[in-house]
PDB file of C-alpha atoms in Angstrom:
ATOM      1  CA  UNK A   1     -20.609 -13.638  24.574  1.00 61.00           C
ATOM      2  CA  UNK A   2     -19.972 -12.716  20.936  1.00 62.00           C
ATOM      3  CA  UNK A   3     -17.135 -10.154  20.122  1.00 62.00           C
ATOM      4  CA  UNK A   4     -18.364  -6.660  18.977  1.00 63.00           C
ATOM      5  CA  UNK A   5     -18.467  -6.339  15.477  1.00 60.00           C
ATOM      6  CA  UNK A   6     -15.636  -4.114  14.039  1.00 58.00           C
ATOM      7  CA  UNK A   7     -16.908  -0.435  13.597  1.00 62.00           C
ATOM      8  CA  UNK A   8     -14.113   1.564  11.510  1.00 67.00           C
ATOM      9  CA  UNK A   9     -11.165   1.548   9.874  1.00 76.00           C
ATOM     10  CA  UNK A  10      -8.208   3.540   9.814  1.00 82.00           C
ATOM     11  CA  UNK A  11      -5.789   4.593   6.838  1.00 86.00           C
ATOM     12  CA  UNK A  12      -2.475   7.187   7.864  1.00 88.00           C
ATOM     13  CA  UNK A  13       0.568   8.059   5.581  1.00 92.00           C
ATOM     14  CA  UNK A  14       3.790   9.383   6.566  1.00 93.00           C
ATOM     15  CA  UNK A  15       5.276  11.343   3.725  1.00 92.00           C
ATOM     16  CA  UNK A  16       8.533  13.203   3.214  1.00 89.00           C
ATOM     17  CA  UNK A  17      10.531  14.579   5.461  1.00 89.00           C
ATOM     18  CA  UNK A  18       8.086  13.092   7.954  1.00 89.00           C
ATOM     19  CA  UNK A  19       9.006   9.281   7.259  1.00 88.00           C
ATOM     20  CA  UNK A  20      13.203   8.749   7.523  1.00 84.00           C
ATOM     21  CA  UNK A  21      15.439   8.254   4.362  1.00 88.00           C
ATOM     22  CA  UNK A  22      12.671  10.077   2.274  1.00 87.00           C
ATOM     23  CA  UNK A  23      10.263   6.954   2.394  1.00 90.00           C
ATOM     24  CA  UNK A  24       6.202   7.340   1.720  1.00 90.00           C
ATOM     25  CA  UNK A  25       5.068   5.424   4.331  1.00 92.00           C
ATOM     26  CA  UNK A  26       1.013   4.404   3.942  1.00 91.00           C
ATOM     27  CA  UNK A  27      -0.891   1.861   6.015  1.00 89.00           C
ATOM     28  CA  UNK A  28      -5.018   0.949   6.533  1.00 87.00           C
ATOM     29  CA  UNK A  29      -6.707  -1.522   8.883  1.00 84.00           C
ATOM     30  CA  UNK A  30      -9.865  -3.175   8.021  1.00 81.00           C
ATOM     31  CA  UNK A  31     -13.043  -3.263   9.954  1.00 78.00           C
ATOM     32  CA  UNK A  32     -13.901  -6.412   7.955  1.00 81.00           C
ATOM     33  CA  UNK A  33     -15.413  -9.412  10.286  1.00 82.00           C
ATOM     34  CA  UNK A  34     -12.234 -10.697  12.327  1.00 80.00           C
ATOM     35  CA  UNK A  35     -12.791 -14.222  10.508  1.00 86.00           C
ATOM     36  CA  UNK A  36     -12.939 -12.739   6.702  1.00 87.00           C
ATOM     37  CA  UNK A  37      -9.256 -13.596   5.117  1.00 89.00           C
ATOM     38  CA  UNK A  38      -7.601 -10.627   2.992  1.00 89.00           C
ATOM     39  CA  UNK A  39      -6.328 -12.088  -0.135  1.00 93.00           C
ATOM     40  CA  UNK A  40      -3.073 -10.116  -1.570  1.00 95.00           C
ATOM     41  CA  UNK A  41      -3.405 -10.361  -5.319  1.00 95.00           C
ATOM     42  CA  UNK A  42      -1.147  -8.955  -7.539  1.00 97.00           C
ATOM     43  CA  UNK A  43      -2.374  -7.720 -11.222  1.00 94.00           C
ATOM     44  CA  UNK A  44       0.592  -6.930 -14.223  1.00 97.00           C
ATOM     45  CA  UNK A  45      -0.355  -4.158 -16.775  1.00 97.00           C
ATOM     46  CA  UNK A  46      -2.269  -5.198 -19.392  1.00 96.00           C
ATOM     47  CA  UNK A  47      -3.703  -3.893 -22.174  1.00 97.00           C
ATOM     48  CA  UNK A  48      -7.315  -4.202 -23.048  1.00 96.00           C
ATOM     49  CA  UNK A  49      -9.090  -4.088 -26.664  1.00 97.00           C
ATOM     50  CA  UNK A  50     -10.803  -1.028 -27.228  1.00 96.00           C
ATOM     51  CA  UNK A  51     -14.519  -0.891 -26.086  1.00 95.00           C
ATOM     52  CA  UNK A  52     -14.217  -4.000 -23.855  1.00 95.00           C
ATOM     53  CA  UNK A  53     -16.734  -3.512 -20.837  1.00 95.00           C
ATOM     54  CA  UNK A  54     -15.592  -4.590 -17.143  1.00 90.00           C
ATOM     55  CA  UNK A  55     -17.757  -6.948 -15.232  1.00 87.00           C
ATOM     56  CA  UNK A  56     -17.726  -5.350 -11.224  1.00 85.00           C
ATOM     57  CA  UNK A  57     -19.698  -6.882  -8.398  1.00 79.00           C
ATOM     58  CA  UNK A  58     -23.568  -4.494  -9.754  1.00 79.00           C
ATOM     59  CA  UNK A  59     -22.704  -3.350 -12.910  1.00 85.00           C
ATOM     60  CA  UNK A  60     -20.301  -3.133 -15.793  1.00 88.00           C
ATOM     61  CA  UNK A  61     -18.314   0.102 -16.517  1.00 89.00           C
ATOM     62  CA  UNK A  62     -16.097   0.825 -19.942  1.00 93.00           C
ATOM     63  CA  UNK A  63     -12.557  -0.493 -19.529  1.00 93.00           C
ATOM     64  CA  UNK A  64      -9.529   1.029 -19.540  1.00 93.00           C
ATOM     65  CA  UNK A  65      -7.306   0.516 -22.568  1.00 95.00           C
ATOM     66  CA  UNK A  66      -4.280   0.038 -20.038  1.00 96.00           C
ATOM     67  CA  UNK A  67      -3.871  -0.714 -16.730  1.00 93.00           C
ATOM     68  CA  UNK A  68      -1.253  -0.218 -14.494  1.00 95.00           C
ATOM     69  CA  UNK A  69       0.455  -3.397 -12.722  1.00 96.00           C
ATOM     70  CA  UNK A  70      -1.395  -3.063  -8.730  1.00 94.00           C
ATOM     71  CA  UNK A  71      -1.470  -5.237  -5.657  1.00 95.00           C
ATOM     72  CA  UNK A  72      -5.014  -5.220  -3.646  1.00 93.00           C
ATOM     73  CA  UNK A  73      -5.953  -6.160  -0.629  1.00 92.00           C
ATOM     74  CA  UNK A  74      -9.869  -7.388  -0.596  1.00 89.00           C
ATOM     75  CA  UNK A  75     -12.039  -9.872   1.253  1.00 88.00           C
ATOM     76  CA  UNK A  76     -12.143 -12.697  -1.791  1.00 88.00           C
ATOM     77  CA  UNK A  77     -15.779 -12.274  -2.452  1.00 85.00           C
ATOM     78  CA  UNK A  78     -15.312  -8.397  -3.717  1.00 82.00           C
ATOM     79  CA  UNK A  79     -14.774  -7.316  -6.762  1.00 83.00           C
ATOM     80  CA  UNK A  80     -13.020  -3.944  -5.467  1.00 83.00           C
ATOM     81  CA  UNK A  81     -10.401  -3.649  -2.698  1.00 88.00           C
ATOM     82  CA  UNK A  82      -9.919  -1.866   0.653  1.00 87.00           C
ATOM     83  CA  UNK A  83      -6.498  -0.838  -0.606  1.00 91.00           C
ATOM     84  CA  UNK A  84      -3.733  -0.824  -3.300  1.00 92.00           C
ATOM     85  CA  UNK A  85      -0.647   0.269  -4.619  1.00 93.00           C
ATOM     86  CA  UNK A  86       0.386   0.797  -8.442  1.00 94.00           C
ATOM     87  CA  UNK A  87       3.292   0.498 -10.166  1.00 95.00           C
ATOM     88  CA  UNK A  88       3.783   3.784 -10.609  1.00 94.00           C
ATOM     89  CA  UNK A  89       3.906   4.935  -6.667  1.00 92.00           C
ATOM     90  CA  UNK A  90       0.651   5.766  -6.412  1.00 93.00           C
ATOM     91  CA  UNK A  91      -1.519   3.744  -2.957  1.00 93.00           C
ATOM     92  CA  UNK A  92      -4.970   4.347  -1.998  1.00 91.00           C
ATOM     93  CA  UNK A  93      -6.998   2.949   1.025  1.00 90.00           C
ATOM     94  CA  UNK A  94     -10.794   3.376   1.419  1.00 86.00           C
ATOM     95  CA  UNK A  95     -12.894   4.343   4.536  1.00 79.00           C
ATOM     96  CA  UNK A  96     -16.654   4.205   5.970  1.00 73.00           C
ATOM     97  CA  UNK A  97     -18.304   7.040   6.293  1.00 68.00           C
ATOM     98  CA  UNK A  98     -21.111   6.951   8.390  1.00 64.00           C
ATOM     99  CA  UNK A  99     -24.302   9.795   7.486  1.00 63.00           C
ATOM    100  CA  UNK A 100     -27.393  10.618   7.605  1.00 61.00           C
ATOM    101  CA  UNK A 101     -27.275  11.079   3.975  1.00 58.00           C
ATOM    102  CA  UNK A 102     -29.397   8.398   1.849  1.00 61.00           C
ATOM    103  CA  UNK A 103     -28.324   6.163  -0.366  1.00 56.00           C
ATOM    104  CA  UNK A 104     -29.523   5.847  -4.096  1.00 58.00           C
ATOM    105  CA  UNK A 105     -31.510   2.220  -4.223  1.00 57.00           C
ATOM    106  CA  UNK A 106     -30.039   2.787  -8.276  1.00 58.00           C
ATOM    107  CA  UNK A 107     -27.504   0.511  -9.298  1.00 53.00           C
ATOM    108  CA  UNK A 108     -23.988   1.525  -8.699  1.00 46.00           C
ATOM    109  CA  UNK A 109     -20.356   1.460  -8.879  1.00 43.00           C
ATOM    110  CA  UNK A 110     -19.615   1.093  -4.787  1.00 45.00           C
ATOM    111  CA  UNK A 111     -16.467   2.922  -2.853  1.00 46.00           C
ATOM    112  CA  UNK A 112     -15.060  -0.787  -2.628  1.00 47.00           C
ATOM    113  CA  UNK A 113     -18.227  -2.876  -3.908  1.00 39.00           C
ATOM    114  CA  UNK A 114     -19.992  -3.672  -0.474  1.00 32.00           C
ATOM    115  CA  UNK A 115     -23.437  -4.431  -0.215  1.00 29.00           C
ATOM    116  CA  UNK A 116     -25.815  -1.984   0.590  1.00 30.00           C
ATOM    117  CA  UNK A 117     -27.826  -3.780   2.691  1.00 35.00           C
ATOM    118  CA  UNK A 118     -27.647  -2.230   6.366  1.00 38.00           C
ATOM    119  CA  UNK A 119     -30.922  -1.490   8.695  1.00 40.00           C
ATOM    120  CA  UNK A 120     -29.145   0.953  10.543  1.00 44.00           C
ATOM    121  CA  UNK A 121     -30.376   4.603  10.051  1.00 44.00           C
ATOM    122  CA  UNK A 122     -26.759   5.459   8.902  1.00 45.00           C
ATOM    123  CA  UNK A 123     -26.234   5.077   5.496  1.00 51.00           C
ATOM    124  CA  UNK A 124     -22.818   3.799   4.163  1.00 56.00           C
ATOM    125  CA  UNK A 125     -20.673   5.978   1.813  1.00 66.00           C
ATOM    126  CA  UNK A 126     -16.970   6.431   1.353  1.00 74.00           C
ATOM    127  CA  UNK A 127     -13.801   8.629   1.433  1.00 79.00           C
ATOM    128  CA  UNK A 128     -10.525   7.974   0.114  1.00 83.00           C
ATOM    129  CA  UNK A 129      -6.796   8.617   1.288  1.00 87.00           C
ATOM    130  CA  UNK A 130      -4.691   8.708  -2.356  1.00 88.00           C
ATOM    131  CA  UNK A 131      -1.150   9.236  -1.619  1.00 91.00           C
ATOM    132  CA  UNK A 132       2.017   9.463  -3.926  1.00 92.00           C
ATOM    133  CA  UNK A 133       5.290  10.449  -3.508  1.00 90.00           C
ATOM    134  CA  UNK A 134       4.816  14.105  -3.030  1.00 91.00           C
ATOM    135  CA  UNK A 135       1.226  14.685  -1.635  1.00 93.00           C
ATOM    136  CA  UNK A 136      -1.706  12.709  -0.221  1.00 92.00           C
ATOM    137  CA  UNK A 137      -5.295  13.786  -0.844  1.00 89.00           C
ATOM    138  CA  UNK A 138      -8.325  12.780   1.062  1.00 87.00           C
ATOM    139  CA  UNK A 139     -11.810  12.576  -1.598  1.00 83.00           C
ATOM    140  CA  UNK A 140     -14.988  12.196   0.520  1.00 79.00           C
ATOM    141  CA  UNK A 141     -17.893  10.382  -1.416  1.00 73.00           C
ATOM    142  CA  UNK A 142     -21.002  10.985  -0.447  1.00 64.00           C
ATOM    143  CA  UNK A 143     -24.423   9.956  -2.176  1.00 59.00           C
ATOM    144  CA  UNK A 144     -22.862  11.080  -5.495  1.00 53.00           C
ATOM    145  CA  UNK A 145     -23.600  14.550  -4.632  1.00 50.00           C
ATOM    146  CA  UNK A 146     -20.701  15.789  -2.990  1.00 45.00           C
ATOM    147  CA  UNK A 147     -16.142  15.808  -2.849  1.00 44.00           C
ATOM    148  CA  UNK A 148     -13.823  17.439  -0.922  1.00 41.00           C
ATOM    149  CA  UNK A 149     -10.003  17.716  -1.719  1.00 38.00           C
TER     150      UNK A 149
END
């Protein structure tokens, strides 16, 4: 028999004077397929030319003149990531949410880039944990229409 196909995923954080010796702590699971790898990559700052467009998995979007050095954790094929940290103490983790609410068949800039390609009638969309040193905040993404802080 098959094992059941992963269903969620989970992100928590731990900040202070929760977590001991003032430490932020954040973790997330992934309910990728048990045989996808998670590559680690690690990005420096860079700075880009002005007006330089950024290829993603659907479309392109403008890039940002600077970028901050980051670690990701992604399945290799995706251009986004499940979760990161920057070097400035900011992490974020992502997270399915599961509605009733349709998806736009319009191209897109996806929550972390997956495809949209599901026959369930669920539709896939996306919240966020972002966490720093002194607060975490939890933005809900769903169909473009709506966010929640």
């Amino acid at each position: 028999m098959a094992p059941e196909p992963p269903l969620s995923c989970d992100c928590f954080v731990s900040l202070p004077p929760g977590s001991q010796d003032d430490h932020v702590i954040f973790g997330k699971n992934s309910d990728r397929p048990r045989d996808e790898v998670q590559e680690v990559l690690y990005y420096p700052a860079t700075s880009h030319p002005s007006g330089t467009m950024l290829e993603c998995t659907y479309i392109q979007i403008p890039q940002a003149e600077h970028t901050h050095a980051v670690v990701l954790s992604r399945p290799p094929w995706l251009w986004g990531a499940e979760m990161g940290a920057n070097d400035k103490g900011v992490c974020i983790g992502n997270e399915a949410v599961w509605t009733r609410e349709a998806i736009d068949p319009g191209e897109a800039l996806l929550g972390m880039d997956l495809v949209r390609e599901d026959p369930a009638p669920f539709s896939y969309h996306n919240s966020f944990l972002l966490v720093d040193r002194h607060e975490a905040l939890v933005l809900k993404a769903l169909g473009g229409t709506e966010s929640d802080r």
